[in-house]
CSV table of C-alpha atoms in Angstrom, one decimal:
chain,number,residue,atom,x,y,z
K,6,MET,CA,-11.5,25.1,-30.0
K,7,THR,CA,-8.8,23.4,-27.9
K,8,ASP,CA,-9.4,23.2,-24.1
K,9,SER,CA,-6.5,24.9,-22.3
K,10,HIS,CA,-6.2,21.8,-20.1
K,11,GLU,CA,-6.1,19.4,-22.9
K,12,ALA,CA,-2.4,19.5,-23.8
K,13,PRO,CA,-1.1,19.1,-20.2
K,14,ALA,CA,-3.6,16.3,-19.5
K,15,ALA,CA,-2.6,14.5,-22.8
K,16,ALA,CA,1.1,14.9,-21.9
K,17,ARG,CA,0.5,13.6,-18.4
K,18,GLU,CA,-1.3,10.5,-19.7
K,19,ALA,CA,1.4,9.9,-22.3
K,20,ARG,CA,3.9,10.0,-19.5
K,21,HIS,CA,2.0,7.4,-17.5
K,22,GLU,CA,1.9,5.2,-20.5
K,23,GLN,CA,5.6,5.5,-21.0
K,24,LEU,CA,6.3,4.7,-17.4
K,25,ALA,CA,3.9,1.7,-17.6
K,26,GLN,CA,5.8,0.2,-20.5
K,27,THR,CA,9.1,1.0,-18.9
K,28,TYR,CA,8.5,-0.6,-15.5
K,29,LEU,CA,5.5,-2.9,-16.1
K,30,PRO,CA,5.3,-3.8,-19.7
K,31,ASP,CA,2.5,-6.0,-20.9
K,32,ASP,CA,4.6,-9.2,-21.1
K,33,LEU,CA,5.9,-8.7,-17.5
K,34,LEU,CA,2.3,-8.2,-16.2
K,35,GLU,CA,1.3,-11.5,-17.9
K,36,ARG,CA,4.1,-13.4,-16.2
K,37,PHE,CA,3.1,-11.9,-12.9
K,38,ARG,CA,-0.6,-12.9,-13.5
K,39,GLY,CA,0.5,-16.4,-14.5
K,40,ARG,CA,2.4,-16.9,-11.2
K,41,ALA,CA,-0.2,-15.3,-9.0
K,42,ALA,CA,-2.4,-18.4,-8.9
K,43,ASP,CA,0.6,-20.6,-7.9
K,44,TYR,CA,1.8,-18.3,-5.2
K,45,ASP,CA,-1.8,-18.2,-3.8
K,46,ARG,CA,-2.3,-21.9,-3.9
K,47,GLU,CA,1.1,-22.8,-2.5
K,48,ASN,CA,1.1,-19.9,0.1
K,49,ALA,CA,4.4,-19.0,-1.4
K,50,PHE,CA,6.3,-15.7,-1.4
K,51,PHE,CA,6.7,-13.9,-4.7
K,52,TYR,CA,10.4,-14.4,-5.1
K,53,ASP,CA,10.4,-14.5,-9.0
K,54,ASP,CA,8.2,-11.4,-9.2
K,55,LEU,CA,10.4,-9.5,-6.9
K,56,GLU,CA,13.6,-10.4,-8.9
K,57,GLU,CA,11.9,-9.0,-12.0
K,58,LEU,CA,10.8,-5.9,-10.2
K,59,LYS,CA,14.3,-5.3,-8.9
K,60,ALA,CA,15.7,-5.8,-12.4
K,61,SER,CA,13.3,-3.2,-13.8
K,62,GLY,CA,14.3,-0.6,-11.2
K,63,TYR,CA,10.8,-0.7,-9.6
K,64,LEU,CA,12.1,-0.6,-6.0
K,65,ARG,CA,14.0,2.6,-6.8
K,66,LEU,CA,11.0,4.6,-8.2
K,67,PHE,CA,11.2,7.3,-5.5
K,68,VAL,CA,15.0,7.6,-5.6
K,69,PRO,CA,15.9,11.0,-7.1
K,70,GLU,CA,17.9,11.4,-10.2
K,71,SER,CA,20.7,13.0,-8.2
K,72,MET,CA,21.2,9.6,-6.5
K,73,GLY,CA,20.8,7.6,-9.7
K,74,GLY,CA,17.1,6.8,-9.6
K,75,PRO,CA,14.2,8.0,-11.8
K,76,GLY,CA,12.7,10.4,-9.2
K,77,LEU,CA,9.1,9.6,-9.8
K,78,THR,CA,6.3,11.4,-8.0
K,79,LEU,CA,3.7,9.9,-5.8
K,80,HIS,CA,1.1,10.5,-8.5
K,81,GLU,CA,3.2,8.5,-11.0
K,82,VAL,CA,3.9,5.7,-8.5
K,83,THR,CA,0.3,5.2,-7.5
K,84,ARG,CA,-0.6,4.8,-11.2
K,85,LEU,CA,2.0,2.1,-11.5
K,86,GLN,CA,0.8,0.3,-8.4
K,87,GLN,CA,-2.7,0.3,-9.7
K,88,ARG,CA,-1.4,-1.4,-12.9
K,89,LEU,CA,0.6,-3.9,-10.9
K,90,ALA,CA,-2.3,-4.8,-8.7
K,91,THR,CA,-4.4,-5.8,-11.8
K,92,ALA,CA,-2.0,-8.7,-12.3
K,93,ALA,CA,-0.7,-9.6,-8.9
K,94,PRO,CA,-2.4,-8.0,-5.9
K,95,GLY,CA,-0.3,-9.7,-3.3
K,96,THR,CA,2.9,-8.7,-5.0
K,97,ALA,CA,1.6,-5.1,-5.3
K,98,LEU,CA,0.6,-4.9,-1.6
K,99,ALA,CA,3.9,-6.2,-0.3
K,100,VAL,CA,6.0,-4.0,-2.6
K,101,ASN,CA,3.9,-1.1,-1.4
K,102,MET,CA,5.6,-1.2,2.0
K,103,HIS,CA,9.0,-0.7,0.5
K,104,LEU,CA,7.7,2.1,-1.7
K,105,MET,CA,5.9,3.6,1.3
K,106,CYS,CA,9.2,3.9,3.2
K,107,THR,CA,11.1,5.4,0.3
K,108,GLY,CA,8.1,7.6,-0.6
K,109,VAL,CA,8.1,9.0,3.0
K,110,VAL,CA,11.7,10.2,2.6
K,111,HIS,CA,11.0,11.5,-0.9
K,112,ALA,CA,8.1,13.5,0.5
K,113,MET,CA,10.1,14.8,3.4
K,114,GLY,CA,12.9,16.0,1.1
K,115,ALA,CA,10.3,17.8,-1.1
K,116,ARG,CA,9.3,19.7,2.0
K,117,GLY,CA,12.9,20.6,3.0
K,118,ASP,CA,13.8,17.8,5.5
K,119,HIS,CA,16.7,15.7,4.2
K,120,SER,CA,17.5,14.0,7.5
K,121,LEU,CA,16.6,10.6,6.1
K,122,ASP,CA,18.0,10.8,2.6
K,123,TRP,CA,20.3,7.9,3.5
K,124,VAL,CA,17.1,5.7,3.1
K,125,LEU,CA,17.0,6.6,-0.6
K,126,GLU,CA,20.7,6.0,-0.9
K,127,GLU,CA,20.4,2.5,0.6
K,128,ALA,CA,17.3,1.8,-1.6
K,129,GLN,CA,19.4,2.7,-4.6
K,130,ALA,CA,22.1,0.3,-3.4
K,131,GLY,CA,19.5,-2.5,-3.2
K,132,GLU,CA,18.3,-2.6,0.4
K,133,VAL,CA,14.7,-3.6,0.9
K,134,PHE,CA,12.6,-1.6,3.3
K,135,ALA,CA,9.5,-2.8,5.2
K,136,PHE,CA,6.8,-1.3,7.5
K,137,GLY,CA,6.8,-2.3,11.1
K,138,ILE,CA,4.3,0.0,12.8
K,139,SER,CA,1.0,-2.1,13.2
K,140,GLU,CA,0.8,-3.9,16.6
K,141,PRO,CA,-1.8,-6.1,18.3
K,142,ALA,CA,-4.4,-4.1,20.3
K,143,ASN,CA,-2.9,-0.7,19.3
K,144,ASP,CA,-5.7,1.3,17.7
K,145,TRP,CA,-3.6,4.5,18.2
K,146,VAL,CA,-1.4,3.2,15.4
K,147,LEU,CA,1.1,6.0,14.7
K,148,GLN,CA,0.0,8.0,17.8
K,149,GLY,CA,1.0,5.3,20.3
K,150,SER,CA,2.9,2.1,20.7
K,151,ASN,CA,2.9,-1.1,22.8
K,152,THR,CA,6.5,-1.6,21.9
K,153,GLN,CA,9.0,-0.6,24.6
K,154,ALA,CA,11.9,1.6,23.5
K,155,LEU,CA,14.6,1.6,26.2
K,156,PRO,CA,17.1,4.4,25.8
K,157,GLN,CA,20.8,3.7,25.7
K,158,ASP,CA,23.6,6.0,26.8
K,159,ASP,CA,24.8,6.5,23.3
K,160,GLY,CA,21.4,7.8,22.0
K,161,GLY,CA,20.3,4.4,20.6
K,162,TYR,CA,17.4,2.3,21.9
K,163,LEU,CA,16.5,-1.3,22.6
K,164,LEU,CA,13.1,-2.2,21.3
K,165,SER,CA,10.9,-5.0,22.6
K,166,GLY,CA,7.4,-5.8,21.3
K,167,VAL,CA,5.4,-7.4,18.5
K,168,LYS,CA,4.8,-5.9,15.0
K,169,ILE,CA,2.1,-7.5,12.9
K,170,PHE,CA,1.4,-7.6,9.1
K,171,THR,CA,5.1,-7.0,8.4
K,172,SER,CA,5.0,-7.5,4.6
K,173,LEU,CA,8.1,-8.7,2.8
K,174,THR,CA,9.1,-10.8,5.8
K,175,PRO,CA,11.3,-13.2,3.9
K,176,VAL,CA,13.4,-10.5,2.2
K,177,TRP,CA,13.4,-7.1,4.0
K,178,THR,CA,16.7,-5.8,5.2
K,179,ARG,CA,15.5,-2.6,6.8
K,180,LEU,CA,12.4,-2.1,9.0
K,181,ILE,CA,10.8,1.2,10.0
K,182,VAL,CA,9.4,0.9,13.5
K,183,HIS,CA,8.2,2.9,16.5
K,184,GLY,CA,8.2,2.3,20.2
K,185,LEU,CA,7.4,4.2,23.4
K,186,ASP,CA,10.1,5.5,25.7
K,187,THR,CA,8.7,5.8,29.2
K,188,SER,CA,12.0,6.3,31.0
K,189,ASP,CA,10.7,9.8,31.9
K,190,ALA,CA,7.2,9.1,33.1
K,191,ALA,CA,6.3,12.8,33.0
K,192,GLU,CA,7.4,13.1,29.3
K,193,PRO,CA,7.0,9.8,27.4
K,194,ARG,CA,8.2,9.9,23.9
K,195,LEU,CA,7.4,7.9,20.7
K,196,VAL,CA,10.6,6.9,19.1
K,197,TYR,CA,10.7,6.4,15.3
K,198,GLY,CA,13.6,4.9,13.4
K,199,PHE,CA,14.9,2.0,11.4
K,200,LEU,CA,16.2,-1.5,12.3
K,201,ASP,CA,18.8,-3.5,10.4
K,202,ARG,CA,17.8,-7.1,9.7
K,203,SER,CA,21.2,-8.3,11.0
K,204,ALA,CA,20.5,-7.0,14.5
K,205,ASP,CA,20.1,-9.5,17.3
K,206,GLY,CA,16.7,-10.2,18.7
K,207,ILE,CA,14.6,-10.1,15.5
K,208,LYS,CA,12.3,-13.1,15.3
K,209,PRO,CA,10.0,-13.3,12.3
K,210,SER,CA,6.9,-15.5,12.8
K,211,ASP,CA,6.4,-18.6,10.6
K,212,ASP,CA,2.6,-18.3,11.0
K,213,TRP,CA,1.1,-17.2,7.7
K,214,ASP,CA,-1.9,-19.0,6.2
K,215,VAL,CA,-4.5,-16.3,5.5
K,216,MET,CA,-7.5,-15.8,3.2
K,217,GLY,CA,-6.1,-13.4,0.7
K,218,MET,CA,-3.0,-11.5,-0.3
K,219,ARG,CA,-1.1,-14.6,0.5
K,220,PRO,CA,2.1,-14.0,-1.5
K,221,SER,CA,2.8,-10.9,0.6
K,222,HIS,CA,3.9,-13.0,3.6
K,223,SER,CA,3.0,-10.2,5.9
K,224,ARG,CA,4.0,-12.1,9.0
K,225,ALA,CA,4.4,-10.9,12.6
K,226,THR,CA,7.8,-9.7,13.7
K,227,ILE,CA,8.9,-10.2,17.4
K,228,LEU,CA,11.4,-7.8,18.7
K,229,ASP,CA,13.4,-8.8,21.8
K,230,ASP,CA,15.8,-6.0,22.9
K,231,VAL,CA,16.6,-5.2,19.3
K,232,ARG,CA,19.1,-2.3,19.0
K,233,MET,CA,18.2,0.8,17.0
K,234,GLU,CA,21.5,2.5,16.3
K,235,PRO,CA,21.7,6.3,17.2
K,236,GLU,CA,22.1,7.3,13.6
K,237,ARG,CA,19.0,5.4,12.7
K,238,VAL,CA,16.7,7.2,15.1
K,239,ALA,CA,14.4,9.4,13.0
K,240,ARG,CA,12.1,11.1,15.6
K,241,ARG,CA,11.3,11.5,19.3
K,242,ILE,CA,7.8,13.0,19.6
K,243,GLU,CA,5.0,13.2,22.1
K,244,PRO,CA,2.4,10.4,21.9
K,245,GLY,CA,-1.0,11.4,20.6
K,246,PRO,CA,-2.1,13.6,17.7
K,247,VAL,CA,1.0,15.7,17.5
K,248,PRO,CA,1.8,17.2,14.1
K,249,ASP,CA,5.1,16.1,12.6
K,250,LEU,CA,6.4,15.8,9.1
K,251,LEU,CA,7.4,12.2,9.4
K,252,THR,CA,4.0,10.9,10.6
K,253,PHE,CA,2.3,13.1,8.0
K,254,ALA,CA,4.5,11.6,5.3
K,255,ILE,CA,3.9,8.1,6.6
K,256,THR,CA,0.1,8.6,6.7
K,257,SER,CA,0.0,10.1,3.2
K,258,ASN,CA,2.1,7.5,1.5
K,259,PHE,CA,0.5,4.6,3.4
K,260,GLN,CA,-3.1,5.5,2.7
K,261,LEU,CA,-2.7,6.6,-0.9
K,262,LEU,CA,-0.5,3.6,-1.9
K,263,ILE,CA,-2.7,1.1,-0.2
K,264,ALA,CA,-5.7,2.7,-2.0
K,265,SER,CA,-3.9,2.3,-5.3
K,266,VAL,CA,-3.6,-1.5,-4.8
K,267,TYR,CA,-7.3,-1.8,-4.2
K,268,ALA,CA,-8.1,0.4,-7.1
K,269,GLY,CA,-6.2,-2.0,-9.2
K,270,VAL,CA,-8.0,-5.0,-7.7
K,271,ALA,CA,-11.3,-3.3,-8.5
K,272,GLN,CA,-10.3,-2.7,-12.1
K,273,ARG,CA,-9.3,-6.3,-12.6
K,274,ALA,CA,-12.6,-7.5,-11.0
K,275,LEU,CA,-14.5,-5.5,-13.5
K,276,GLU,CA,-12.5,-6.9,-16.4
K,277,LEU,CA,-13.1,-10.5,-15.1
K,278,GLY,CA,-16.8,-9.8,-14.6
K,279,ALA,CA,-17.3,-8.5,-18.1
K,280,GLU,CA,-15.3,-11.5,-19.6
K,281,ALA,CA,-17.5,-13.9,-17.6
K,282,LEU,CA,-20.8,-12.4,-18.8
K,283,LYS,CA,-19.7,-12.6,-22.4
K,284,LYS,CA,-18.8,-16.2,-22.1
K,285,ARG,CA,-21.9,-17.4,-20.3
K,286,LYS,CA,-25.2,-18.1,-22.1
K,287,SER,CA,-28.7,-18.0,-20.7
K,288,ALA,CA,-30.6,-21.1,-21.7
K,289,LYS,CA,-33.8,-19.4,-20.8
K,290,ARG,CA,-33.3,-16.4,-22.9
K,291,GLY,CA,-31.0,-17.8,-25.6
K,292,VAL,CA,-28.5,-15.0,-25.4
K,293,SER,CA,-25.2,-14.3,-23.5
K,294,TYR,CA,-25.5,-13.0,-20.0
K,295,ALA,CA,-23.9,-9.8,-21.4
K,296,GLU,CA,-27.3,-9.1,-22.9
K,297,VAL,CA,-29.4,-9.9,-19.9
K,298,PRO,CA,-30.6,-6.6,-18.2
K,299,GLU,CA,-30.2,-7.8,-14.6
K,300,THR,CA,-26.6,-8.8,-15.0
K,301,ARG,CA,-25.7,-5.7,-17.0
K,302,VAL,CA,-27.1,-3.6,-14.2
K,303,ARG,CA,-25.1,-5.5,-11.6
K,304,LEU,CA,-21.8,-4.8,-13.5
K,305,ALA,CA,-22.9,-1.2,-14.3
K,306,ASP,CA,-23.4,-0.4,-10.6
K,307,ALA,CA,-19.9,-1.9,-9.8
K,308,HIS,CA,-18.4,0.2,-12.6
K,309,MET,CA,-19.9,3.4,-11.2
K,310,ASP,CA,-18.5,2.5,-7.7
K,311,TYR,CA,-15.1,2.1,-9.2
K,312,LEU,CA,-14.8,5.2,-11.4
K,313,ALA,CA,-14.7,7.6,-8.5
K,314,VAL,CA,-11.7,5.8,-7.0
K,315,PRO,CA,-8.9,6.5,-9.5
K,316,ALA,CA,-10.3,10.1,-9.9
K,317,GLN,CA,-9.9,10.7,-6.2
K,318,LEU,CA,-6.4,9.2,-6.2
K,319,ASP,CA,-5.3,11.3,-9.1
K,320,SER,CA,-6.6,14.5,-7.4
K,321,TYR,CA,-5.1,13.8,-4.0
K,322,THR,CA,-1.7,12.5,-5.2
K,323,ARG,CA,-1.2,15.5,-7.5
K,324,ASP,CA,-2.2,17.8,-4.6
K,325,PHE,CA,0.4,16.0,-2.4
K,326,ASP,CA,3.1,16.3,-5.0
K,327,GLU,CA,2.3,20.0,-5.5
K,328,LEU,CA,2.5,20.6,-1.8
K,329,ALA,CA,-1.1,21.7,-1.5
K,330,ASP,CA,-1.9,23.0,2.0
K,331,HIS,CA,-5.1,21.2,3.1
K,332,GLY,CA,-4.2,21.5,6.7
K,333,ALA,CA,-6.5,19.6,9.0
K,334,GLY,CA,-8.3,18.4,5.8
K,335,TRP,CA,-5.5,16.1,4.8
K,336,PRO,CA,-6.4,13.2,7.1
K,337,LEU,CA,-10.0,13.3,5.9
K,338,ARG,CA,-8.9,13.1,2.3
K,339,LEU,CA,-6.2,10.4,2.8
K,340,VAL,CA,-8.3,8.0,4.8
K,341,SER,CA,-11.3,8.4,2.6
K,342,ALA,CA,-9.3,7.6,-0.5
K,343,ARG,CA,-8.2,4.3,1.0
K,344,ILE,CA,-11.6,3.3,2.5
K,345,ASN,CA,-13.3,4.2,-0.8
K,346,ALA,CA,-10.9,2.1,-2.8
K,347,SER,CA,-11.2,-0.9,-0.4
K,348,ARG,CA,-15.0,-0.7,-0.6
K,349,ALA,CA,-14.9,-0.5,-4.4
K,350,ALA,CA,-12.6,-3.5,-4.5
K,351,ARG,CA,-15.0,-5.6,-2.4
K,352,ARG,CA,-18.1,-4.5,-4.3
K,353,THR,CA,-16.6,-5.1,-7.7
K,354,ALA,CA,-15.2,-8.4,-6.7
K,355,GLU,CA,-18.5,-9.6,-5.4
K,356,ALA,CA,-20.2,-8.4,-8.6
K,357,ALA,CA,-17.6,-10.2,-10.7
K,358,LEU,CA,-18.1,-13.4,-8.7
K,359,MET,CA,-21.8,-13.3,-9.3
K,360,CYS,CA,-21.3,-12.6,-13.0
K,361,SER,CA,-19.1,-15.7,-13.2
K,362,GLY,CA,-21.8,-18.1,-12.0
K,363,GLY,CA,-20.8,-21.2,-10.2
K,364,SER,CA,-17.4,-21.5,-11.9
K,365,GLY,CA,-16.2,-18.4,-10.1
K,366,PHE,CA,-16.6,-20.2,-6.8
K,367,GLY,CA,-13.8,-22.6,-7.6
K,368,ASN,CA,-10.5,-21.8,-6.0
K,369,GLY,CA,-8.8,-22.2,-9.3
K,370,ASN,CA,-10.7,-19.3,-10.8
K,371,GLU,CA,-9.0,-15.9,-10.8
K,372,ILE,CA,-12.3,-14.3,-9.8
K,373,SER,CA,-12.2,-16.3,-6.6
K,374,ARG,CA,-8.7,-15.2,-5.8
K,375,VAL,CA,-9.4,-11.5,-6.5
K,376,PHE,CA,-12.5,-11.8,-4.3
K,377,ARG,CA,-10.4,-13.1,-1.4
K,378,ASP,CA,-7.6,-10.5,-2.0
K,379,ALA,CA,-10.2,-7.7,-1.9
K,380,THR,CA,-11.2,-8.7,1.6
K,381,ALA,CA,-7.8,-7.8,3.0
K,382,GLY,CA,-8.8,-4.2,2.6
K,383,LEU,CA,-10.9,-4.6,5.7
K,384,PHE,CA,-7.8,-4.8,7.9
K,385,HIS,CA,-5.7,-1.7,7.0
K,386,PRO,CA,-5.7,1.0,9.6
K,387,PRO,CA,-7.7,2.9,10.4
K,388,SER,CA,-10.8,0.8,10.2
K,389,GLU,CA,-14.1,2.4,9.1
K,390,ASP,CA,-15.3,2.3,12.7
K,391,ALA,CA,-12.1,4.1,13.9
K,392,ALA,CA,-12.3,6.6,11.1
K,393,ARG,CA,-16.0,7.7,11.4
K,394,PRO,CA,-15.5,9.9,14.5
K,395,MET,CA,-13.0,12.0,12.6
K,396,TYR,CA,-15.5,12.7,9.8
K,397,ALA,CA,-18.3,13.4,12.2
K,398,ALA,CA,-16.2,15.8,14.3
K,399,ALA,CA,-15.2,17.7,11.2
K,400,LEU,CA,-18.8,18.6,10.6
K,401,LEU,CA,-20.3,18.6,14.1
K,402,ASP,CA,-17.7,19.6,16.7
K,403,GLU,CA,-16.3,23.1,17.1
């Protein structure tokens, strides 16, 4: 007897395989993997990877067919990002920020708001978008800002402040940002919109020498009276936890796409751990470490940690694409997906490092790089400490 769900599931997986070979064929992934070590060692931006991704149409994944793009869903894009991250985590993390911006507009359009469709048109034309929301000492993240937004007579704003972890620093041409307008002290407003790289007052930092995800060049961006044009203002909303489609779309795409990168990191760590065990031989036991119970258990535990992550991502991204109404349950789902993926990446990377023996500790070993890349998952907002009150409140507070 054939399960009624078998045919749709098989068709969906066939579709994922087709997209993988269209946008990230095996030979392209191997080129990315071959460059990743050089980018990491030289602290270099991934220019060559980016050119190949542009040529394949990867930066236009969310652009609808009506604008000339493929019109992929979030579910489909997260699968591709997992695949890309198995070869080049830093490349995947940085490209995520462009995809996050276009994914936000794609999601808004699916929910009836086409006010930012110009973003997709510009992405189709080759503009590169980046994410400029994170700030020093701002644990409000989307619900507040330390950046000043000074209103202008024509409806535009001048923004002054510092944005951190601005991926794609060497190449972005458009930057989504927010700032706080306090011109009316009784009714402050968070202003969301986009900046053009050609605007005066944008000063990217040159300081970028970090532990992992080095090719992303997620440097700080200093804004000094940078003009946001009136037509690029996307929202003016109250600070704090105020429901809005734009911030919901940002949170959803950010958390699920970031989770996808770390899911890919975890998958690659498992592959490397298994390869290492098969290559190493125990002098004491006279067999490969792949046959030693203790090392098998270590990798088995890491595998179990990992398997829940892609399943969670598949479920939540499909719900998101199908406009499921989880209401106040959405933040719980979104943040848990990203935290669980980050945890799995770190645990599997540690297991892989231990499976490799002393050779994995060398900086030239891919396992060493994957281990360092996995640690970057500690720094995406919200942190586990910041998120825990939300989960406790959902169960304990009326």
